[in-house]
mmCIF file of C-alpha atoms in Angstrom:
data_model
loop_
_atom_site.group_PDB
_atom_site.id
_atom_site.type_symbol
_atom_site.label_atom_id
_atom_site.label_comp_id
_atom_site.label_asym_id
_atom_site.label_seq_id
_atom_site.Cartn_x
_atom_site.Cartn_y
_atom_site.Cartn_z
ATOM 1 C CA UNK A 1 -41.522 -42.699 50.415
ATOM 2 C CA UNK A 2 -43.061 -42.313 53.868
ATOM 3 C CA UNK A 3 -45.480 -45.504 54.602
ATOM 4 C CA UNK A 4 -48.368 -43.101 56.336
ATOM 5 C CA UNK A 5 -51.437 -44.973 57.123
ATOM 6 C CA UNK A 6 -54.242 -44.591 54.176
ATOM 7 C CA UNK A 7 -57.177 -42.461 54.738
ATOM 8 C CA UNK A 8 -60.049 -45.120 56.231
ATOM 9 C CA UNK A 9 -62.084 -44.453 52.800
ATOM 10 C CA UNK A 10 -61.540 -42.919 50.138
ATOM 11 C CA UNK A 11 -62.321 -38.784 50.171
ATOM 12 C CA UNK A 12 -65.297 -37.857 48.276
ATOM 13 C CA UNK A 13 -64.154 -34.220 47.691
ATOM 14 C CA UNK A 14 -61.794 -32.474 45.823
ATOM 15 C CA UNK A 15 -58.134 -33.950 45.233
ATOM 16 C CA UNK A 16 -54.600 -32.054 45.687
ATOM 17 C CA UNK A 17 -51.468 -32.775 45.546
ATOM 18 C CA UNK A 18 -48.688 -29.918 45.938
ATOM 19 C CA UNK A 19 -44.930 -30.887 45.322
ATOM 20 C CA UNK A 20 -42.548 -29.349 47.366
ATOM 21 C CA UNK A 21 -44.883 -29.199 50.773
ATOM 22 C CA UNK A 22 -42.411 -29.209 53.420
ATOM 23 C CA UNK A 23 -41.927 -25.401 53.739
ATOM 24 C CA UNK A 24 -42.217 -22.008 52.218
ATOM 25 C CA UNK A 25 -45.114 -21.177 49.334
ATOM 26 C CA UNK A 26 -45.413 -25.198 48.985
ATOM 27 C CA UNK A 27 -46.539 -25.713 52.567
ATOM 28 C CA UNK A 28 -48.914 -22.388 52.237
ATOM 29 C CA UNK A 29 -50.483 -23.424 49.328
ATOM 30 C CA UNK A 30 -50.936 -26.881 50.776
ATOM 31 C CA UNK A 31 -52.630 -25.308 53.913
ATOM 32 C CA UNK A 32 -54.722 -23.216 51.856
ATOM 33 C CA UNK A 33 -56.565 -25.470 50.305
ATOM 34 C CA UNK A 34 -56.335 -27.910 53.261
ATOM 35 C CA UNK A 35 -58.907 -25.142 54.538
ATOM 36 C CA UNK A 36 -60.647 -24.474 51.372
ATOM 37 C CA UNK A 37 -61.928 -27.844 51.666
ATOM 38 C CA UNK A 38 -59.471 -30.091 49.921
ATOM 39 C CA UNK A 39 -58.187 -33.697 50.312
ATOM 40 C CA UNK A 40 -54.224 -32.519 50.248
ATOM 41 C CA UNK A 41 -51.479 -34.887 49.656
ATOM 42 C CA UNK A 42 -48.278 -33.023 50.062
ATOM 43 C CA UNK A 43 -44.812 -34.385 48.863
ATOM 44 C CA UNK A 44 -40.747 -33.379 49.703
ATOM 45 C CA UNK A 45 -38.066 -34.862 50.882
ATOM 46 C CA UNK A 46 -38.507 -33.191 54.268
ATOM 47 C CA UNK A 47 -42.500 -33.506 54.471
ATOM 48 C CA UNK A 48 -41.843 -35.974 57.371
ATOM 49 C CA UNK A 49 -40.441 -33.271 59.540
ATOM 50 C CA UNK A 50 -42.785 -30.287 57.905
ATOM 51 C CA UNK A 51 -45.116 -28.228 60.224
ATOM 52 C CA UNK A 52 -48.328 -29.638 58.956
ATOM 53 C CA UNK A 53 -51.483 -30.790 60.242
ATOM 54 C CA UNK A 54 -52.608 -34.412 60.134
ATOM 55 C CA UNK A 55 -55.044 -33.458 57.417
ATOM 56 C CA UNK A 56 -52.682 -33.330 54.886
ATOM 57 C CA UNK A 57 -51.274 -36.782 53.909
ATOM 58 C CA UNK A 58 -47.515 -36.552 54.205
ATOM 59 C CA UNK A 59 -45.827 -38.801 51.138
ATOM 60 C CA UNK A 60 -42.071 -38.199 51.478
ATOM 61 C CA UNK A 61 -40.528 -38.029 48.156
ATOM 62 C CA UNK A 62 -37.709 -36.940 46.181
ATOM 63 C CA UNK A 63 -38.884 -35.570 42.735
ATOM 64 C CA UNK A 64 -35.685 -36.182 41.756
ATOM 65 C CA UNK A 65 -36.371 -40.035 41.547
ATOM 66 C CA UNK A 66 -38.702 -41.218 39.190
ATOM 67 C CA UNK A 67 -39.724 -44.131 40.841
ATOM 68 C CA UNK A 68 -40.566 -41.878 43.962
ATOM 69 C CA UNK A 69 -42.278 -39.803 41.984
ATOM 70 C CA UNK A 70 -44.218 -42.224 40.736
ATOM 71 C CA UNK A 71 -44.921 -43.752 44.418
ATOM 72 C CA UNK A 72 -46.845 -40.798 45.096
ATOM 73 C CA UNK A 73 -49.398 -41.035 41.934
ATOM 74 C CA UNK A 74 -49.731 -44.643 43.260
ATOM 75 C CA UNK A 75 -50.633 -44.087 46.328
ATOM 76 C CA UNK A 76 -53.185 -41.477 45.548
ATOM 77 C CA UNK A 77 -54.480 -43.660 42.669
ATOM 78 C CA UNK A 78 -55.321 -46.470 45.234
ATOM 79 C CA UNK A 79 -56.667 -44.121 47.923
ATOM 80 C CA UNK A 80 -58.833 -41.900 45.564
ATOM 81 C CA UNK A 81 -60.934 -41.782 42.970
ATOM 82 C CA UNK A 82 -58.838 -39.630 41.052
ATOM 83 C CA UNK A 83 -56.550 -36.280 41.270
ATOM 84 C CA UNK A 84 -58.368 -33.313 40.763
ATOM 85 C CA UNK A 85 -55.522 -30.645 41.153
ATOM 86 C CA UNK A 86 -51.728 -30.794 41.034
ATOM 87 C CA UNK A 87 -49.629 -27.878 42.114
ATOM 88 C CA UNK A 88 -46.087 -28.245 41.147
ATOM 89 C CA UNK A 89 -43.609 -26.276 44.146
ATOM 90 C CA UNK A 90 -40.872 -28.635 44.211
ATOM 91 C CA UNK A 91 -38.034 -26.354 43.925
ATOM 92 C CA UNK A 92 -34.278 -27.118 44.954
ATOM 93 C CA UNK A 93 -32.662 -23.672 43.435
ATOM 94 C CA UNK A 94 -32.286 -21.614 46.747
ATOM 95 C CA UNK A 95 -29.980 -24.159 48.556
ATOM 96 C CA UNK A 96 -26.271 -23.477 48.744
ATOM 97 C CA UNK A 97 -26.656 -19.961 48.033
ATOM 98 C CA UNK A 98 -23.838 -19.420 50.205
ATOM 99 C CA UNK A 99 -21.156 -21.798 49.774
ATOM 100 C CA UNK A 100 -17.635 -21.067 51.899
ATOM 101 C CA UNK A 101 -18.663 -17.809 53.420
ATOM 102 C CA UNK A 102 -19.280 -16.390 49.387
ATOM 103 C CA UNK A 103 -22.862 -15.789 48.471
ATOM 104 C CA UNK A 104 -22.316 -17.662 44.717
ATOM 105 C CA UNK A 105 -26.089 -17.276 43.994
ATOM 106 C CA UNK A 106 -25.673 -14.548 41.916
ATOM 107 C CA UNK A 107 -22.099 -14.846 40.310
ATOM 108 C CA UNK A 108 -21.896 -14.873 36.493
ATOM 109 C CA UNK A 109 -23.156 -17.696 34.708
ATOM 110 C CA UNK A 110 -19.480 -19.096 33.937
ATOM 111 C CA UNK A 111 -18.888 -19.429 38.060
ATOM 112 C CA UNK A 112 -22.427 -20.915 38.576
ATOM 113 C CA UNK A 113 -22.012 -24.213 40.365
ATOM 114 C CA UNK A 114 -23.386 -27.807 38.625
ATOM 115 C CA UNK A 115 -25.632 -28.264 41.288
ATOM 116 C CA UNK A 116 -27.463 -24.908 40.771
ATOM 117 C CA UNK A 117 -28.643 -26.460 37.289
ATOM 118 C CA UNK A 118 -29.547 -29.814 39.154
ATOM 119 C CA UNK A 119 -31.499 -27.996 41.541
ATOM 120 C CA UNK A 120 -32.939 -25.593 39.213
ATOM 121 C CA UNK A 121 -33.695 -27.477 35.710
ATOM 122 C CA UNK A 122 -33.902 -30.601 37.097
ATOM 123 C CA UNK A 123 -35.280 -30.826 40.521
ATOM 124 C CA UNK A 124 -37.475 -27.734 39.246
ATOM 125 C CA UNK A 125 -38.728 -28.080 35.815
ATOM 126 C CA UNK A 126 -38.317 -31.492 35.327
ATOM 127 C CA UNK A 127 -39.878 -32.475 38.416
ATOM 128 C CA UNK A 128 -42.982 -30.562 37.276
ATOM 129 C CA UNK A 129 -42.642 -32.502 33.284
ATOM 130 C CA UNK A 130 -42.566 -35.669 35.009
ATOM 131 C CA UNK A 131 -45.511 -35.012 37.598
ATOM 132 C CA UNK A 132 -47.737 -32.949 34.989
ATOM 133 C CA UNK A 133 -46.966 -36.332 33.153
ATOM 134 C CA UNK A 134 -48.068 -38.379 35.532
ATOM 135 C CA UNK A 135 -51.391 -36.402 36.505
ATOM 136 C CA UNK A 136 -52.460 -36.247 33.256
ATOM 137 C CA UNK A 137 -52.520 -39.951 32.847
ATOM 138 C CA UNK A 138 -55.148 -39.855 35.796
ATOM 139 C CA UNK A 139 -57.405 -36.631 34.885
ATOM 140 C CA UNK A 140 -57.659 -37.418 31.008
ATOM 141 C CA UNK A 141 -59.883 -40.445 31.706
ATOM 142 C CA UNK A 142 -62.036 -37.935 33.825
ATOM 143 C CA UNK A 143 -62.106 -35.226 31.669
ATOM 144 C CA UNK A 144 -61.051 -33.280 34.971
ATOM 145 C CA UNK A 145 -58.407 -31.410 36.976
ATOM 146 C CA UNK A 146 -56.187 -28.158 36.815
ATOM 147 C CA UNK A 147 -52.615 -28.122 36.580
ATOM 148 C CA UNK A 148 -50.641 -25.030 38.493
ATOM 149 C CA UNK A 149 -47.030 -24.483 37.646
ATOM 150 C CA UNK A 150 -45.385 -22.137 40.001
ATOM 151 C CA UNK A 151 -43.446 -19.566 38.207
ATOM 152 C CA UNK A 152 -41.708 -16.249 38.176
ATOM 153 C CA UNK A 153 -40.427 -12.790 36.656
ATOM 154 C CA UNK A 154 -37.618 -14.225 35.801
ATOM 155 C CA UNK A 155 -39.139 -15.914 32.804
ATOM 156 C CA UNK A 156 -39.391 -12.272 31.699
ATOM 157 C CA UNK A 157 -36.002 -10.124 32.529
ATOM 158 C CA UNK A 158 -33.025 -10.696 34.624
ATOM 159 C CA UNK A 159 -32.852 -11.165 38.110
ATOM 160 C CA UNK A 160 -29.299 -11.934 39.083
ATOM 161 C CA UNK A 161 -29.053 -15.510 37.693
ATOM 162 C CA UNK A 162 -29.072 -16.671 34.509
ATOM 163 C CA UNK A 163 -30.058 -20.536 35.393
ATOM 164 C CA UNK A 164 -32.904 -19.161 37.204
ATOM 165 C CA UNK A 165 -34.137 -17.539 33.896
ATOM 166 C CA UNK A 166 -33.935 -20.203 31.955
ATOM 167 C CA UNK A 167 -35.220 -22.546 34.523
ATOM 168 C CA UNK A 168 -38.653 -19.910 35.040
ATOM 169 C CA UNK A 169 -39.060 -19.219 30.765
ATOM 170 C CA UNK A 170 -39.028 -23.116 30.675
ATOM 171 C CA UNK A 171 -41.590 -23.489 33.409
ATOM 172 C CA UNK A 172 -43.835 -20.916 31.054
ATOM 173 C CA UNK A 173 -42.807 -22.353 27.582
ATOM 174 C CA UNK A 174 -44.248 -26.201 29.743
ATOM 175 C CA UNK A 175 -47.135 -24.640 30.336
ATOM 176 C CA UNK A 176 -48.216 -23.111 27.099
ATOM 177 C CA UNK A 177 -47.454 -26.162 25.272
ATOM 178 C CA UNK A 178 -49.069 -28.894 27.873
ATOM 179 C CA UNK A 179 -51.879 -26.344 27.733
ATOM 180 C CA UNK A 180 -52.630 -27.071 23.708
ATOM 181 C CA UNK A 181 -52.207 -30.979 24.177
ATOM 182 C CA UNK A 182 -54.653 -30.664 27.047
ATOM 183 C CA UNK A 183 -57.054 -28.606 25.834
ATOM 184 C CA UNK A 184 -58.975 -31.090 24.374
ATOM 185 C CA UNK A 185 -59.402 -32.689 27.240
ATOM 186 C CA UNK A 186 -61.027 -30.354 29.097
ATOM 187 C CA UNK A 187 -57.997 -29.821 31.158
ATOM 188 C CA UNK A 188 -56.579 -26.240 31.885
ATOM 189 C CA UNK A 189 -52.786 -25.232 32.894
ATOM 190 C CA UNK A 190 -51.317 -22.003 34.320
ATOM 191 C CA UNK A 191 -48.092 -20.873 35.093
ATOM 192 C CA UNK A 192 -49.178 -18.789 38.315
ATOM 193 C CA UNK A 193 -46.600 -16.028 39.777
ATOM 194 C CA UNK A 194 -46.506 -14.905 43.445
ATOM 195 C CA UNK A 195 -44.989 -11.446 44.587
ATOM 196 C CA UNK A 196 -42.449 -11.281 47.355
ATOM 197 C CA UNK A 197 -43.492 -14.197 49.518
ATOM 198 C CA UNK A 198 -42.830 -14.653 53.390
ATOM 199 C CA UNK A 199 -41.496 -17.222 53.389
ATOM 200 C CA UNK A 200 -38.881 -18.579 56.190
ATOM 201 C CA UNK A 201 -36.094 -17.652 54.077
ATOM 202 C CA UNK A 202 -37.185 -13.863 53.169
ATOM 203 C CA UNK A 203 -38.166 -13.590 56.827
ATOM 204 C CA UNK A 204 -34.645 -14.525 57.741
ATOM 205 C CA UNK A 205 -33.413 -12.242 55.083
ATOM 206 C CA UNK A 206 -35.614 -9.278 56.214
ATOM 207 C CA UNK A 207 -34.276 -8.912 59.546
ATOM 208 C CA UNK A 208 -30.939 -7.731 58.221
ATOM 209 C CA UNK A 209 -33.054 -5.410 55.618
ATOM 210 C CA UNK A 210 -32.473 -7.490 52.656
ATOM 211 C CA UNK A 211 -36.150 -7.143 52.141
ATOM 212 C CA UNK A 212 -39.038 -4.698 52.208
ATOM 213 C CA UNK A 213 -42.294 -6.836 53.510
ATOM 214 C CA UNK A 214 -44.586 -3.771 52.924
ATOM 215 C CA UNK A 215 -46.171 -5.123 49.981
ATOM 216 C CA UNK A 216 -45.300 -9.381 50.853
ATOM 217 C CA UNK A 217 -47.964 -11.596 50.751
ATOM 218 C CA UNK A 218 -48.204 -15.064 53.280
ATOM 219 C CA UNK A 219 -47.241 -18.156 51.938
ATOM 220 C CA UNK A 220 -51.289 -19.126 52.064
ATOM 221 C CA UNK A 221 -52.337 -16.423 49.565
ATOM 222 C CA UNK A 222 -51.114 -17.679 46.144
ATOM 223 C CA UNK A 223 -53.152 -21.452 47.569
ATOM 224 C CA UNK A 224 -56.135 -18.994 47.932
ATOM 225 C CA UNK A 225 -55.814 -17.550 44.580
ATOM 226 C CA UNK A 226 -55.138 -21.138 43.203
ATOM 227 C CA UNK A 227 -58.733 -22.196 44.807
ATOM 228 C CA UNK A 228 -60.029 -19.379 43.353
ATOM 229 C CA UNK A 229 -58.811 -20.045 39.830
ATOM 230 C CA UNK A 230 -59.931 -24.273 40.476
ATOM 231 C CA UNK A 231 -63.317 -23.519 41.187
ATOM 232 C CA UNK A 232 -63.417 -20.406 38.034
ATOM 233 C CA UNK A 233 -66.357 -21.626 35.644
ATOM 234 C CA UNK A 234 -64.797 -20.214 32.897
ATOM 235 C CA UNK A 235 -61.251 -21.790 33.270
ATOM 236 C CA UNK A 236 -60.563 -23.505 30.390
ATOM 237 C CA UNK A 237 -60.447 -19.770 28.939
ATOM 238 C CA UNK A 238 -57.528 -18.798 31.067
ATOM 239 C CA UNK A 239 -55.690 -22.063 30.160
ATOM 240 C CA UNK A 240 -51.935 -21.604 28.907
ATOM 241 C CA UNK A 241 -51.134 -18.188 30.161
ATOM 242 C CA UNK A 242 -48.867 -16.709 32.756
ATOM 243 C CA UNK A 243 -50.978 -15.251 35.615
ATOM 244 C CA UNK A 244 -49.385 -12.508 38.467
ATOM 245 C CA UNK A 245 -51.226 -14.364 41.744
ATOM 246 C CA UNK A 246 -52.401 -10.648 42.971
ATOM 247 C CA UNK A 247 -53.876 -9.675 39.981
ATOM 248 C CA UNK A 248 -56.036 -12.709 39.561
ATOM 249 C CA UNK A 249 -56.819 -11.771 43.658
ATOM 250 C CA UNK A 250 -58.461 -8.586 43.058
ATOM 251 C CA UNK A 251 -60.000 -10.100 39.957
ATOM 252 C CA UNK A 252 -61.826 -12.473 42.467
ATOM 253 C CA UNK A 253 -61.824 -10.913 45.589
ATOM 254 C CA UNK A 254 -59.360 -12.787 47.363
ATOM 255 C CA UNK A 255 -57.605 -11.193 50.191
ATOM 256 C CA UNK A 256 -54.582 -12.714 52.167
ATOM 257 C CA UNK A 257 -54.750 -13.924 55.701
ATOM 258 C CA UNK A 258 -54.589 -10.706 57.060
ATOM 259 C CA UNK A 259 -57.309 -8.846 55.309
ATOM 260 C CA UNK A 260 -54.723 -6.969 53.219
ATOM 261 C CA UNK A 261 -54.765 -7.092 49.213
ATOM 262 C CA UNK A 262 -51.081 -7.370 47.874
ATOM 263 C CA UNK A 263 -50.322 -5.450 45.216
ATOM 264 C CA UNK A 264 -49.528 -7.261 41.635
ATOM 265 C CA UNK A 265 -46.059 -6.810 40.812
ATOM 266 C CA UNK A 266 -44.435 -5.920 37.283
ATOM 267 C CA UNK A 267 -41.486 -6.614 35.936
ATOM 268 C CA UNK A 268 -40.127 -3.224 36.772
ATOM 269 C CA UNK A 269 -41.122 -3.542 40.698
ATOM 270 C CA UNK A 270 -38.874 -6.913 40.129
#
């Protein structure tokens, strides 16, 4: 983990930290809430090298590695006075998608890869057990915090790899069930879903028309629906449920950076 000078004192305002920083919704949900006011810690294993500003204390990590993992609660333990929202992003399942010229992605389930699970299940799901884990420990005491778990369609029908489903209906099944445990505490959980996101990848896949970007959203929108849903009075009554980012959006208000209003996408749009 990156050894980043700590802040001079410890921030009196609201506490983030968002896995998987470095780049695509991670880094726009970091940035977000960087400018809705938040103390942001953002981890990766590429954060070093990430276009982010200063504001956002860079804590290199693979969420892979337990003890890295738990480097980055430490650190925010001893420079806070506690974590107020965790966003889990950390997401390995979109590397290798092309591996010898073959696009293997999508093949049937039989031809997946091992790493696709590793990078899916493990560097996905688990990475968001073991950090939900870890947060808890520090927002029980407080009776505080929110707990994001980014999520998709896939939970819900196919979309071209089987993995992937079972990686995004165990991201949901987390949620509900951390939500009843938590409950009591005070502490609400969501599995939130974005639409078709712009990130670097789409935007590299959209110039060969792999992708129609009329109805994308910015990486920053879903961290502006997350602020939204963080600073919701009634919460706690939205606690264990899948929510489509756009539809909360309207619900609220909340526009992306350009003004526009994305529209909330169904399975069937999928």
């Amino acid at each position: 983990m990156t050894n980043h000078p700590p802040y001079n004192e410890a921030p009196t305002g609201n506490v983030a930290l968002v896995t998987g920083a470095s780049r695509g919704v991670g880094r726009g949900i970091a940035l977000s809430l960087l400018a809705s006011g938040f103390h942001v810690y953002g981890s990766g294993r590429t954060i070093d090298q990430a276009d982010l500003p200063q504001e956002i204390r860079r804590l290199r990590c693979d969420h892979l590695n337990d003890a890295e993992t738990a480097g980055v609660f430490d650190v925010i333990r001893s420079e806070t006075s506690g974590l107020d929202l965790l966003v889990n992003c950390a997401w390995g399942g979109y590397e290798k998608m092309v591996e010898d010229g073959t696009f293997t992605w999508a093949v049937p389930f039989w031809e997946q890869p091992a790493h696709r699970w590793t990078g899916m299940m493990d560097a996905g799901v688990r990475a968001a057990f073991m950090c939900s884990a870890r947060a808890a420990r520090m927002m029980i005491p407080r009776r505080r915090g929110v707990i994001v778990n980014i999520s998709f369609w896939a939970a819900q029908r196919h979309l071209g790899n089987t993995i992937y489903g079972i990686a995004k209906a165990a991201t949901d099944k987390m949620t509900s069930d951390m939500a009843v445990e938590l409950k009591p505490f005070g502490i609400p959980v969501f599995s939130l879903y974005p639409g078709l996101v712009r990130t670097e990848s789409v935007l590299a896949a959209a110039k060969s028309g792999v992708f129609d970007l009329s109805t994308s959203e910015s990486p920053e929108f879903i961290g502006r629906v997350v602020n939204a849903l963080f600073h919701d009075p009634n919460v706690m009554a939205r606690t264990g449920q899948v929510l489509v980012a756009a539809a909360v959006a309207r619900e609220f208000g909340v526009v992306d950076v350009d003004g526009s209003s994305p529209p909330a996408l169904t399975p069937a749009d999928i």
